[in-house]
Short mmCIF file of C-alpha atoms in Angstrom, two decimals:
data_model
loop_
_atom_site.label_atom_id
_atom_site.label_comp_id
_atom_site.label_asym_id
_atom_site.label_seq_id
_atom_site.Cartn_x
_atom_site.Cartn_y
_atom_site.Cartn_z
CA MET A 212 55.95 63.02 -23.37
CA LYS A 213 60.01 63.14 -22.99
CA SER A 214 61.08 61.78 -26.35
CA PRO A 215 64.11 58.77 -25.50
CA LEU A 216 66.23 60.48 -28.29
CA LEU A 217 67.01 63.43 -25.82
CA THR A 218 69.65 60.89 -24.41
CA LEU A 219 71.63 60.94 -27.56
CA PRO A 220 75.01 62.80 -27.48
CA GLY A 221 74.62 66.54 -27.75
CA ALA A 222 71.15 66.67 -27.16
CA VAL A 223 69.42 70.13 -25.42
CA PRO A 224 65.97 69.88 -24.70
CA ALA A 225 63.20 72.26 -26.92
CA GLU A 226 60.59 74.42 -23.89
CA GLY A 227 57.30 75.54 -24.17
CA VAL A 228 54.55 73.61 -26.32
CA ASP A 229 57.71 71.72 -28.33
CA GLU A 230 59.07 70.56 -24.70
CA GLY A 231 59.95 66.92 -24.77
CA VAL A 232 62.27 66.53 -27.82
CA ALA A 233 65.47 67.72 -29.00
CA ALA A 234 66.12 71.74 -29.95
CA HIS A 235 69.50 70.78 -30.60
CA TYR A 236 72.32 68.33 -31.32
CA GLY A 237 74.88 70.79 -30.36
CA ASP A 238 75.15 72.33 -34.00
CA LEU A 239 72.36 74.49 -35.50
CA PHE A 240 73.59 75.38 -38.38
CA ARG A 241 75.25 71.96 -39.37
CA GLU A 242 71.85 70.38 -38.56
CA GLN A 243 69.90 72.77 -40.67
CA ARG A 244 72.30 71.98 -43.66
CA ALA A 245 71.69 68.56 -43.17
CA LEU A 246 68.38 68.37 -43.64
CA ALA A 247 68.67 71.27 -46.47
CA ASP A 248 71.00 68.29 -48.15
CA GLY A 249 67.99 65.44 -47.25
CA THR A 250 70.32 63.77 -44.67
CA GLY A 251 68.97 62.80 -41.39
CA PHE A 252 65.72 63.17 -39.65
CA VAL A 253 63.53 64.97 -37.01
CA ASP A 254 62.10 63.59 -33.86
CA LEU A 255 58.61 65.22 -33.80
CA SER A 256 57.62 62.61 -30.84
CA HIS A 257 56.05 65.12 -28.88
CA ARG A 258 53.20 65.95 -31.57
CA GLY A 259 49.89 64.53 -30.96
CA VAL A 260 48.66 61.68 -33.08
CA VAL A 261 45.20 60.90 -34.00
CA THR A 262 42.97 58.18 -36.14
CA VAL A 263 39.96 57.74 -37.39
CA SER A 264 38.75 54.39 -38.90
CA GLY A 265 35.56 53.29 -40.30
CA PRO A 266 34.06 52.82 -43.76
CA GLU A 267 32.11 56.03 -43.59
CA ARG A 268 35.67 58.26 -42.16
CA LEU A 269 36.73 60.14 -45.39
CA ALA A 270 32.92 60.82 -46.14
CA TRP A 271 32.65 62.20 -42.32
CA LEU A 272 35.55 64.21 -42.38
CA HIS A 273 34.41 65.61 -45.61
CA LEU A 274 31.36 67.46 -43.25
CA LEU A 275 34.04 68.91 -40.60
CA LEU A 276 37.44 69.90 -41.86
CA THR A 277 38.21 73.07 -44.41
CA GLN A 278 39.51 70.25 -47.10
CA HIS A 279 38.06 67.87 -49.74
CA VAL A 280 38.80 64.52 -48.49
CA SER A 281 35.65 62.70 -49.76
CA ASP A 282 37.74 60.86 -52.40
CA LEU A 283 40.81 61.46 -50.78
CA PRO A 284 43.30 58.62 -52.37
CA PRO A 285 45.29 56.26 -50.52
CA HIS A 286 48.66 57.42 -49.09
CA ARG A 287 48.34 61.13 -50.78
CA ALA A 288 48.95 63.01 -47.74
CA THR A 289 47.36 66.39 -47.49
CA GLU A 290 46.42 69.65 -44.55
CA ALA A 291 43.25 70.42 -43.27
CA LEU A 292 41.45 73.24 -40.64
CA ILE A 293 38.97 72.57 -38.35
CA LEU A 294 37.56 76.81 -38.14
CA SER A 295 35.23 78.02 -35.40
CA ALA A 296 31.90 79.34 -36.06
CA ASN A 297 33.35 82.61 -37.14
CA GLY A 298 36.03 81.37 -39.19
CA HIS A 299 38.79 81.58 -36.88
CA ILE A 300 41.51 78.09 -37.35
CA GLU A 301 41.01 76.32 -34.09
CA HIS A 302 42.58 73.32 -35.19
CA ALA A 303 45.38 72.09 -38.04
CA LEU A 304 46.07 68.47 -38.98
CA TYR A 305 48.43 66.96 -41.25
CA LEU A 306 46.85 63.63 -42.18
CA VAL A 307 47.18 60.54 -45.11
CA ASP A 308 44.49 57.92 -45.81
CA ASP A 309 46.42 54.37 -45.83
CA GLY A 310 43.23 52.81 -47.04
CA GLU A 311 41.91 51.88 -44.10
CA THR A 312 42.63 54.58 -41.43
CA VAL A 313 43.33 58.21 -41.56
CA TRP A 314 46.01 59.02 -39.69
CA ALA A 315 46.78 62.76 -38.76
CA HIS A 316 49.34 64.44 -36.55
CA VAL A 317 48.59 67.84 -34.89
CA GLU A 318 50.37 70.35 -32.36
CA PRO A 319 51.39 69.11 -29.06
CA GLY A 320 48.98 69.12 -26.51
CA THR A 321 45.70 69.79 -29.26
CA GLN A 322 44.84 66.39 -29.74
CA GLU A 323 42.68 65.74 -26.80
CA ALA A 324 40.91 69.26 -27.84
CA LEU A 325 40.42 67.50 -31.31
CA ILE A 326 39.18 64.23 -29.94
CA ALA A 327 36.61 65.88 -28.19
CA TYR A 328 35.21 67.97 -31.26
CA LEU A 329 35.34 64.97 -33.40
CA GLU A 330 33.49 62.59 -30.89
CA SER A 331 31.11 65.04 -30.41
CA MET A 332 30.07 65.31 -34.11
CA LYS A 333 29.98 61.46 -34.94
CA PHE A 334 26.21 61.16 -34.83
CA PHE A 335 25.16 57.42 -36.40
CA TYR A 336 28.46 57.45 -38.75
CA ARG A 337 30.63 54.61 -38.69
CA VAL A 338 33.76 56.22 -37.59
CA GLU A 339 36.22 55.21 -34.80
CA VAL A 340 38.48 58.17 -33.33
CA ALA A 341 41.51 57.38 -31.02
CA ASP A 342 44.34 58.76 -29.63
CA ARG A 343 47.54 57.12 -30.42
CA THR A 344 49.82 59.75 -28.63
CA ASP A 345 51.04 57.37 -26.50
CA ASP A 346 51.98 54.31 -29.16
CA ILE A 347 53.00 56.56 -32.05
CA ALA A 348 55.91 58.48 -32.75
CA VAL A 349 56.04 61.07 -35.46
CA VAL A 350 59.43 61.05 -37.15
CA HIS A 351 60.36 63.85 -40.22
CA LEU A 352 62.64 63.07 -42.80
CA PRO A 353 63.60 65.94 -45.61
CA ALA A 354 63.09 66.25 -49.17
CA GLY A 355 65.44 64.08 -50.95
CA SER A 356 66.19 61.56 -47.91
CA ILE A 357 66.62 57.96 -49.11
CA ALA A 358 66.07 56.76 -45.80
CA GLU A 359 63.35 53.85 -46.44
CA ALA A 360 60.66 53.89 -44.03
CA PRO A 361 59.67 50.98 -42.21
CA GLU A 362 56.92 48.20 -43.69
CA GLY A 363 53.83 49.34 -42.63
CA VAL A 364 54.09 52.54 -41.53
CA ALA A 365 51.83 55.25 -42.54
CA VAL A 366 54.02 57.77 -44.75
CA ARG A 367 52.89 61.66 -45.86
CA GLU A 368 54.80 62.53 -48.88
CA THR A 369 55.07 66.29 -49.43
CA PRO A 370 57.06 68.56 -51.35
CA TYR A 371 58.98 69.32 -47.92
CA GLY A 372 59.72 65.78 -47.15
CA ARG A 373 58.31 62.32 -45.72
CA ASP A 374 56.01 61.95 -42.30
CA LEU A 375 56.67 58.83 -40.63
CA PHE A 376 54.00 57.72 -37.95
CA LEU A 377 56.27 55.22 -36.04
CA PRO A 378 55.37 52.53 -33.69
CA ARG A 379 56.99 54.29 -30.32
CA ALA A 380 58.58 51.38 -29.36
CA ASP A 381 60.88 51.42 -32.35
CA LEU A 382 61.73 55.03 -32.17
CA GLU A 383 65.34 54.61 -31.12
CA ALA A 384 66.05 51.79 -33.35
CA TYR A 385 65.07 53.80 -36.25
CA ALA A 386 67.17 56.28 -35.01
CA GLU A 387 70.24 54.43 -35.44
CA LYS A 388 69.45 53.57 -38.91
CA ALA A 389 68.40 57.54 -39.88
CA GLY A 390 70.76 59.75 -38.65
CA PRO A 391 72.18 61.92 -38.09
CA ALA A 392 69.88 63.63 -35.90
CA ALA A 393 68.75 67.09 -36.27
CA GLY A 394 66.59 69.84 -33.85
CA LEU A 395 63.73 71.12 -33.69
CA LEU A 396 65.28 74.80 -34.27
CA ALA A 397 66.51 73.06 -37.51
CA HIS A 398 63.70 72.00 -38.67
CA GLU A 399 61.47 75.14 -37.62
CA ALA A 400 64.44 77.79 -39.86
CA LEU A 401 63.24 75.53 -42.82
CA ARG A 402 60.06 75.79 -42.04
CA VAL A 403 60.07 79.67 -41.71
CA GLU A 404 62.28 79.38 -44.88
CA GLN A 405 59.48 77.85 -46.85
CA HIS A 406 56.84 80.50 -45.26
CA ARG A 407 54.50 77.54 -44.13
CA PRO A 408 52.51 78.28 -40.88
CA ARG A 409 51.90 76.76 -37.89
CA LEU A 410 48.93 76.63 -35.33
CA GLY A 411 49.80 78.49 -31.96
CA PHE A 412 53.00 80.32 -33.62
CA GLU A 413 51.61 82.14 -36.58
CA THR A 414 47.79 81.87 -35.43
CA ASP A 415 45.91 83.60 -32.46
CA HIS A 416 42.22 83.54 -31.22
CA ARG A 417 41.25 85.67 -34.38
CA THR A 418 43.33 84.07 -37.41
CA ILE A 419 41.42 82.97 -40.50
CA PRO A 420 43.17 81.12 -43.29
CA HIS A 421 43.61 83.87 -45.71
CA GLU A 422 45.62 85.37 -43.49
CA LEU A 423 48.36 83.01 -43.56
CA GLY A 424 48.15 81.57 -46.97
CA TRP A 425 46.13 78.17 -46.09
CA ILE A 426 43.78 78.78 -49.25
CA GLY A 427 44.33 76.19 -51.64
CA THR A 428 46.91 74.18 -49.20
CA ALA A 429 44.64 73.85 -46.41
CA VAL A 430 41.05 75.10 -47.40
CA HIS A 431 39.52 73.93 -50.56
CA LEU A 432 37.08 76.42 -51.55
CA GLN A 433 35.13 74.18 -53.97
CA LYS A 434 33.53 72.26 -51.29
CA GLY A 435 30.92 73.57 -48.66
CA CYS A 436 29.63 72.32 -45.74
CA TYR A 437 31.88 72.46 -42.67
CA ARG A 438 32.02 74.74 -39.97
CA GLY A 439 33.06 78.80 -40.64
CA GLN A 440 32.52 78.03 -44.50
CA GLU A 441 30.39 81.64 -44.29
CA THR A 442 33.60 83.70 -43.16
CA VAL A 443 35.69 82.06 -45.95
CA ALA A 444 33.75 82.56 -48.66
CA ARG A 445 32.95 86.00 -47.97
CA VAL A 446 36.78 86.88 -47.35
CA GLN A 447 37.11 85.19 -50.78
CA ASN A 448 34.54 86.96 -52.93
CA LEU A 449 33.69 90.07 -51.19
CA GLY A 450 36.64 91.31 -49.82
CA LYS A 451 40.21 90.86 -48.14
CA PRO A 452 41.64 89.44 -45.11
CA PRO A 453 42.70 92.27 -41.90
CA ARG A 454 45.98 90.80 -41.64
CA ARG A 455 48.91 88.75 -44.08
CA LEU A 456 51.99 86.76 -43.36
CA VAL A 457 55.05 88.45 -44.19
CA PHE A 458 58.54 86.70 -44.29
CA LEU A 459 60.97 89.40 -42.49
CA HIS A 460 65.00 89.59 -43.14
CA LEU A 461 66.01 91.11 -39.93
CA ASP A 462 69.35 93.35 -39.17
CA GLY A 463 72.02 90.53 -38.59
CA SER A 464 73.91 93.33 -36.03
CA GLU A 465 71.75 92.57 -33.43
CA VAL A 466 72.75 89.86 -31.11
CA HIS A 467 69.16 88.63 -29.83
CA LEU A 468 66.34 87.73 -32.39
CA PRO A 469 62.95 89.18 -31.59
CA PRO A 470 61.01 86.65 -29.63
CA ALA A 471 57.30 85.81 -30.96
CA GLY A 472 54.76 88.30 -29.82
CA THR A 473 57.44 91.58 -30.45
CA GLU A 474 55.36 94.34 -32.07
CA ILE A 475 56.47 95.78 -35.20
CA ARG A 476 56.28 99.41 -36.88
CA VAL A 477 57.08 101.25 -39.79
CA ALA A 478 60.38 102.03 -39.28
CA ASP A 479 59.55 105.67 -40.72
CA ASP A 480 57.51 106.33 -37.83
CA GLY A 481 59.75 105.50 -35.09
CA ALA A 482 60.07 103.49 -32.15
CA GLU A 483 56.75 105.46 -30.76
CA GLY A 484 55.03 104.72 -34.25
CA ARG A 485 51.59 102.79 -34.36
CA ARG A 486 51.85 99.30 -34.00
CA ILE A 487 51.03 97.42 -37.04
CA GLY A 488 51.78 94.03 -36.50
CA PHE A 489 54.03 91.16 -34.66
CA VAL A 490 56.17 88.46 -34.94
CA THR A 491 55.10 84.95 -34.91
CA THR A 492 58.36 83.08 -35.38
CA SER A 493 61.86 84.31 -35.48
CA VAL A 494 65.06 81.94 -36.33
CA ARG A 495 68.61 82.03 -37.79
CA HIS A 496 69.06 79.96 -40.63
CA HIS A 497 72.51 78.89 -42.26
CA GLU A 498 72.57 81.09 -44.94
CA LEU A 499 69.65 83.77 -44.96
CA GLY A 500 71.11 84.61 -41.41
CA PRO A 501 68.15 86.27 -38.77
CA VAL A 502 64.79 85.74 -40.28
CA ALA A 503 60.96 85.44 -39.32
CA LEU A 504 57.65 84.95 -39.96
CA ALA A 505 55.15 88.10 -38.85
CA LEU A 506 51.40 89.08 -39.25
CA VAL A 507 50.77 92.87 -40.44
CA LYS A 508 48.08 95.06 -41.23
CA ARG A 509 46.99 94.12 -44.95
CA ASN A 510 47.33 97.76 -45.72
CA VAL A 511 51.33 98.15 -44.89
CA PRO A 512 52.91 99.12 -47.93
CA VAL A 513 54.79 96.25 -49.06
CA ASP A 514 58.14 98.08 -50.12
CA ALA A 515 57.68 99.88 -46.11
CA ARG A 516 60.93 99.38 -43.87
CA LEU A 517 60.38 97.80 -40.72
CA LEU A 518 60.80 97.84 -37.14
CA ALA A 519 60.47 94.48 -34.70
CA GLY A 520 61.05 96.16 -31.60
CA GLU A 521 64.16 97.87 -32.29
CA THR A 522 65.64 95.66 -35.08
CA ALA A 523 65.50 96.86 -38.47
CA ALA A 524 63.71 94.36 -40.84
CA ALA A 525 62.72 94.25 -44.11
CA GLN A 526 59.95 92.18 -45.59
CA GLU A 527 58.95 89.73 -48.17
CA THR A 528 55.37 89.29 -49.28
CA VAL A 529 54.02 85.87 -48.34
CA VAL A 530 50.25 86.59 -48.69
CA GLU A 531 49.26 89.49 -51.09
CA PRO A 532 47.52 92.92 -49.97
#
Protein backbone atom coordinates (compact mmCIF):
# COMPACT_ATOMS: atom_id res chain seq x y z
CA MET A 1 0.00 0.00 0.00
CA LYS A 2 1.60 3.24 -1.17
CA SER A 3 1.64 6.05 1.40
CA PRO A 4 0.34 9.47 0.33
CA LEU A 5 3.33 10.97 2.18
CA LEU A 6 5.59 9.82 -0.65
CA THR A 7 4.49 13.04 -2.33
CA LEU A 8 6.26 15.14 0.33
CA PRO A 9 9.29 17.12 -0.92
CA GLY A 10 12.44 15.01 -1.18
CA ALA A 11 10.73 11.69 -0.49
CA VAL A 12 12.71 8.66 -1.72
CA PRO A 13 10.75 5.39 -1.59
CA ALA A 14 11.96 2.51 0.56
CA GLU A 15 12.50 -0.87 -1.05
CA GLY A 16 11.93 -4.51 -0.22
CA VAL A 17 9.65 -5.34 2.68
CA ASP A 18 9.40 -1.64 3.58
CA GLU A 19 8.17 -0.62 0.14
CA GLY A 20 5.31 1.87 0.29
CA VAL A 21 6.78 4.47 2.63
CA ALA A 22 9.74 6.86 2.41
CA ALA A 23 13.28 5.65 3.09
CA HIS A 24 14.26 9.28 3.61
CA TYR A 25 13.30 12.81 2.64
CA GLY A 26 16.64 14.00 1.34
CA ASP A 27 18.79 14.34 4.48
CA LEU A 28 19.29 11.10 6.40
CA PHE A 29 21.39 12.50 9.24
CA ARG A 30 19.19 15.55 9.77
CA GLU A 31 16.21 13.23 10.05
CA GLN A 32 18.04 11.04 12.57
CA ARG A 33 19.02 14.02 14.68
CA ALA A 34 15.44 15.29 14.66
CA LEU A 35 14.14 11.95 15.96
CA ALA A 36 16.90 11.75 18.57
CA ASP A 37 15.90 15.25 19.72
CA GLY A 38 12.23 14.24 20.01
CA THR A 39 10.88 16.09 17.01
CA GLY A 40 9.12 14.99 13.85
CA PHE A 41 7.45 11.67 13.05
CA VAL A 42 7.97 8.48 11.04
CA ASP A 43 5.43 7.15 8.54
CA LEU A 44 4.98 3.44 9.31
CA SER A 45 1.74 3.15 7.37
CA HIS A 46 3.03 0.10 5.48
CA ARG A 47 2.88 -2.04 8.63
CA GLY A 48 0.04 -4.47 9.18
CA VAL A 49 -2.63 -3.59 11.75
CA VAL A 50 -4.66 -6.29 13.50
CA THR A 51 -7.34 -5.84 16.16
CA VAL A 52 -8.88 -8.30 18.59
CA SER A 53 -12.13 -7.36 20.31
CA GLY A 54 -14.64 -9.14 22.49
CA PRO A 55 -15.00 -9.73 26.25
CA GLU A 56 -12.55 -12.67 26.29
CA ARG A 57 -9.84 -11.10 24.11
CA LEU A 58 -7.11 -10.84 26.76
CA ALA A 59 -7.72 -14.27 28.29
CA TRP A 60 -7.67 -15.79 24.81
CA LEU A 61 -4.53 -13.99 23.66
CA HIS A 62 -2.84 -15.00 26.90
CA LEU A 63 -3.07 -18.63 25.76
CA LEU A 64 -1.40 -17.90 22.41
CA LEU A 65 1.24 -15.26 23.06
CA THR A 66 4.59 -15.41 24.84
CA GLN A 67 3.65 -12.33 26.89
CA HIS A 68 1.51 -12.20 30.04
CA VAL A 69 -1.56 -10.27 28.86
CA SER A 70 -4.49 -11.71 30.79
CA ASP A 71 -4.41 -8.73 33.18
CA LEU A 72 -2.95 -6.17 30.79
CA PRO A 73 -4.14 -2.74 31.97
CA PRO A 74 -5.72 -0.43 29.38
CA HIS A 75 -3.23 1.78 27.50
CA ARG A 76 -0.13 -0.13 28.66
CA ALA A 77 2.06 -1.04 25.69
CA THR A 78 3.72 -4.42 25.41
CA GLU A 79 5.37 -6.74 22.90
CA ALA A 80 4.64 -10.41 22.29
CA LEU A 81 5.69 -13.26 20.02
CA ILE A 82 4.01 -16.26 18.50
CA LEU A 83 6.29 -19.28 18.30
CA SER A 84 6.24 -22.51 16.37
CA ALA A 85 5.89 -25.82 18.20
CA ASN A 86 9.71 -25.97 18.22
CA GLY A 87 10.03 -22.52 19.76
CA HIS A 88 11.07 -20.66 16.61
CA ILE A 89 9.76 -17.11 16.19
CA GLU A 90 6.91 -16.81 13.69
CA HIS A 91 5.26 -13.47 14.53
CA ALA A 92 6.08 -10.35 16.55
CA LEU A 93 3.22 -8.16 17.78
CA TYR A 94 3.47 -4.64 19.19
CA LEU A 95 0.22 -4.17 21.03
CA VAL A 96 -1.91 -2.13 23.38
CA ASP A 97 -5.42 -2.58 24.76
CA ASP A 98 -7.67 0.49 24.84
CA GLY A 99 -10.16 -1.05 27.25
CA GLU A 100 -12.35 -2.51 24.52
CA THR A 101 -10.00 -3.63 21.76
CA VAL A 102 -6.44 -4.91 21.47
CA TRP A 103 -4.56 -3.03 18.75
CA ALA A 104 -1.40 -4.57 17.30
CA HIS A 105 0.94 -3.60 14.50
CA VAL A 106 3.09 -6.22 12.81
CA GLU A 107 5.67 -6.52 10.06
CA PRO A 108 4.45 -5.55 6.57
CA GLY A 109 2.77 -8.43 4.81
CA THR A 110 2.60 -10.73 7.85
CA GLN A 111 -0.90 -9.79 8.98
CA GLU A 112 -2.70 -12.28 6.74
CA ALA A 113 -0.76 -15.30 8.07
CA LEU A 114 -1.16 -14.01 11.63
CA ILE A 115 -4.92 -13.61 11.24
CA ALA A 116 -5.23 -17.06 9.69
CA TYR A 117 -3.50 -18.55 12.73
CA LEU A 118 -5.59 -16.54 15.19
CA GLU A 119 -8.82 -17.51 13.43
CA SER A 120 -7.84 -21.18 13.61
CA MET A 121 -7.46 -20.88 17.38
CA LYS A 122 -10.75 -19.11 18.23
CA PHE A 123 -12.75 -22.23 19.10
CA PHE A 124 -15.60 -21.10 21.38
CA TYR A 125 -13.97 -17.90 22.68
CA ARG A 126 -15.95 -14.69 22.32
CA VAL A 127 -13.44 -12.76 20.26
CA GLU A 128 -13.38 -11.03 16.89
CA VAL A 129 -10.18 -10.69 14.87
CA ALA A 130 -9.95 -8.04 12.15
CA ASP A 131 -7.42 -6.84 9.60
CA ARG A 132 -7.43 -3.04 9.87
CA THR A 133 -4.46 -2.39 7.58
CA ASP A 134 -6.58 -0.82 4.85
CA ASP A 135 -8.10 1.84 7.09
CA ILE A 136 -5.54 2.36 9.89
CA ALA A 137 -2.00 3.74 9.49
CA VAL A 138 0.75 3.50 12.10
CA VAL A 139 2.65 6.73 12.83
CA HIS A 140 5.65 6.84 15.17
CA LEU A 141 6.44 9.84 17.37
CA PRO A 142 9.94 9.72 18.92
CA ALA A 143 10.65 9.76 22.64
CA GLY A 144 10.38 13.30 23.97
CA SER A 145 7.93 14.43 21.30
CA ILE A 146 5.32 16.94 22.46
CA ALA A 147 3.10 16.35 19.44
CA GLU A 148 -0.45 15.52 20.47
CA ALA A 149 -2.27 12.36 19.52
CA PRO A 150 -5.71 12.95 18.01
CA GLU A 151 -8.59 12.24 20.35
CA GLY A 152 -9.89 8.69 20.21
CA VAL A 153 -6.76 7.24 18.59
CA ALA A 154 -5.15 4.16 20.17
CA VAL A 155 -1.60 4.94 21.36
CA ARG A 156 1.30 2.65 22.33
CA GLU A 157 3.62 4.61 24.62
CA THR A 158 7.07 3.03 25.02
CA PRO A 159 10.53 4.21 26.15
CA TYR A 160 11.36 4.69 22.45
CA GLY A 161 8.35 6.83 21.60
CA ARG A 162 4.66 6.56 20.79
CA ASP A 163 2.98 4.53 18.06
CA LEU A 164 -0.34 5.99 16.91
CA PHE A 165 -3.05 3.93 15.21
CA LEU A 166 -4.33 6.72 13.01
CA PRO A 167 -7.22 6.56 10.54
CA ARG A 168 -5.52 6.29 7.16
CA ALA A 169 -7.75 9.05 5.78
CA ASP A 170 -6.26 11.45 8.36
CA LEU A 171 -2.60 10.67 7.62
CA GLU A 172 -1.85 13.64 5.38
CA ALA A 173 -3.58 16.15 7.65
CA TYR A 174 -1.77 14.81 10.71
CA ALA A 175 1.59 14.94 8.93
CA GLU A 176 1.14 18.66 8.35
CA LYS A 177 0.86 19.17 12.12
CA ALA A 178 3.44 16.65 13.33
CA GLY A 179 6.35 17.38 10.96
CA PRO A 180 9.11 17.34 10.00
CA ALA A 181 8.86 13.89 8.44
CA ALA A 182 11.72 11.44 9.01
CA GLY A 183 12.22 8.43 6.80
CA LEU A 184 12.46 4.78 7.66
CA LEU A 185 16.26 4.76 7.41
CA ALA A 186 16.47 7.23 10.29
CA HIS A 187 14.05 5.11 12.31
CA GLU A 188 16.11 1.99 11.56
CA ALA A 189 19.37 3.69 12.56
CA LEU A 190 17.96 4.47 15.99
CA ARG A 191 16.56 0.94 16.29
CA VAL A 192 19.99 -0.52 15.64
CA GLU A 193 21.57 1.89 18.14
CA GLN A 194 19.02 0.70 20.72
CA HIS A 195 19.80 -2.98 19.96
CA ARG A 196 16.14 -3.74 19.19
CA PRO A 197 15.58 -6.79 16.98
CA ARG A 198 13.09 -6.84 14.14
CA LEU A 199 11.25 -9.86 12.78
CA GLY A 200 12.54 -10.85 9.36
CA PHE A 201 15.73 -8.83 9.84
CA GLU A 202 17.32 -10.27 12.99
CA THR A 203 15.37 -13.53 12.63
CA ASP A 204 15.51 -16.49 10.31
CA HIS A 205 13.57 -19.78 10.22
CA ARG A 206 15.33 -21.13 13.33
CA THR A 207 15.62 -18.09 15.59
CA ILE A 208 14.54 -18.53 19.22
CA PRO A 209 13.78 -15.60 21.57
CA HIS A 210 16.87 -16.04 23.78
CA GLU A 211 19.19 -15.31 20.86
CA LEU A 212 17.86 -11.79 20.41
CA GLY A 213 17.30 -10.65 24.00
CA TRP A 214 13.53 -10.85 23.65
CA ILE A 215 13.26 -12.60 27.02
CA GLY A 216 11.54 -10.20 29.40
CA THR A 217 10.47 -7.63 26.84
CA ALA A 218 8.38 -9.99 24.67
CA VAL A 219 8.57 -13.31 26.54
CA HIS A 220 7.24 -13.68 30.09
CA LEU A 221 8.98 -16.50 31.94
CA GLN A 222 6.34 -16.90 34.64
CA LYS A 223 3.51 -18.01 32.39
CA GLY A 224 2.77 -21.12 30.41
CA CYS A 225 0.12 -22.34 28.01
CA TYR A 226 1.54 -21.18 24.71
CA ARG A 227 3.00 -23.01 21.74
CA GLY A 228 6.79 -23.30 21.93
CA GLN A 229 6.97 -22.79 25.70
CA GLU A 230 8.90 -26.03 26.20
CA THR A 231 11.82 -24.73 24.15
CA VAL A 232 11.84 -21.42 26.00
CA ALA A 233 11.84 -23.16 29.40
CA ARG A 234 14.49 -25.69 28.40
CA VAL A 235 16.93 -23.05 27.13
CA GLN A 236 16.26 -20.81 30.13
CA ASN A 237 16.75 -23.54 32.73
CA LEU A 238 19.15 -26.02 31.18
CA GLY A 239 21.27 -24.40 28.52
CA LYS A 240 22.23 -21.49 26.33
CA PRO A 241 21.02 -20.43 22.88
CA PRO A 242 23.24 -21.46 19.96
CA ARG A 243 23.62 -17.87 18.72
CA ARG A 244 23.62 -14.38 20.22
CA LEU A 245 22.84 -10.89 18.95
CA VAL A 246 25.77 -8.46 18.83
CA PHE A 247 26.19 -4.79 17.97
CA LEU A 248 29.00 -4.03 15.51
CA HIS A 249 31.07 -0.90 15.02
CA LEU A 250 32.14 -1.08 11.38
CA ASP A 251 35.27 0.32 9.77
CA GLY A 252 34.27 3.83 8.74
CA SER A 253 36.74 4.00 5.87
CA GLU A 254 34.65 1.60 3.80
CA VAL A 255 32.39 3.25 1.21
CA HIS A 256 29.71 0.56 1.26
CA LEU A 257 27.91 -1.01 4.19
CA PRO A 258 27.96 -4.82 4.38
CA PRO A 259 24.39 -5.79 3.47
CA ALA A 260 22.16 -8.13 5.43
CA GLY A 261 23.38 -11.69 5.09
CA THR A 262 27.06 -10.76 4.82
CA GLU A 263 29.10 -13.53 6.40
CA ILE A 264 31.09 -12.79 9.54
CA ARG A 265 34.44 -14.38 10.41
CA VAL A 266 37.02 -13.92 13.14
CA ALA A 267 39.57 -11.43 11.78
CA ASP A 268 42.55 -13.45 13.01
CA ASP A 269 41.36 -16.36 10.85
CA GLY A 270 41.40 -14.23 7.71
CA ALA A 271 38.91 -13.94 4.86
CA GLU A 272 38.93 -17.72 4.35
CA GLY A 273 38.22 -18.50 7.98
CA ARG A 274 35.19 -20.31 9.33
CA ARG A 275 31.85 -18.51 9.07
CA ILE A 276 30.69 -17.65 12.60
CA GLY A 277 27.65 -15.47 11.88
CA PHE A 278 26.05 -12.95 9.57
CA VAL A 279 24.99 -9.30 9.44
CA THR A 280 21.27 -8.77 10.02
CA THR A 281 20.91 -4.96 9.69
CA SER A 282 23.54 -2.34 8.81
CA VAL A 283 23.02 1.42 8.96
CA ARG A 284 24.82 4.75 8.99
CA HIS A 285 24.28 6.49 12.32
CA HIS A 286 24.55 10.26 12.69
CA GLU A 287 26.93 9.96 15.69
CA LEU A 288 28.29 6.41 15.70
CA GLY A 289 29.04 6.12 12.01
CA PRO A 290 28.52 2.77 10.27
CA VAL A 291 27.09 0.21 12.69
CA ALA A 292 25.18 -3.06 12.46
CA LEU A 293 23.38 -5.80 14.29
CA ALA A 294 24.51 -9.36 13.68
CA LEU A 295 23.95 -12.91 14.85
CA VAL A 296 27.09 -14.85 15.80
CA LYS A 297 27.76 -18.22 17.38
CA ARG A 298 27.45 -18.07 21.15
CA ASN A 299 31.02 -19.23 21.80
CA VAL A 300 32.68 -16.44 19.78
CA PRO A 301 34.88 -14.55 22.28
CA VAL A 302 33.36 -11.18 23.17
CA ASP A 303 36.70 -9.46 22.51
CA ALA A 304 37.32 -11.13 19.15
CA ARG A 305 37.95 -8.80 16.22
CA LEU A 306 35.58 -9.65 13.41
CA LEU A 307 35.29 -9.29 9.64
CA ALA A 308 31.90 -8.60 8.08
CA GLY A 309 32.75 -9.61 4.53
CA GLU A 310 35.87 -7.52 4.03
CA THR A 311 34.90 -4.86 6.58
CA ALA A 312 36.61 -4.83 9.97
CA ALA A 313 34.20 -4.83 12.89
CA ALA A 314 34.39 -4.55 16.67
CA GLN A 315 31.57 -6.09 18.66
CA GLU A 316 29.54 -4.96 21.66
CA THR A 317 27.66 -7.56 23.66
CA VAL A 318 23.88 -7.43 23.40
CA VAL A 319 23.05 -10.98 24.51
CA GLU A 320 25.47 -12.47 27.01
CA PRO A 321 27.29 -15.63 25.84
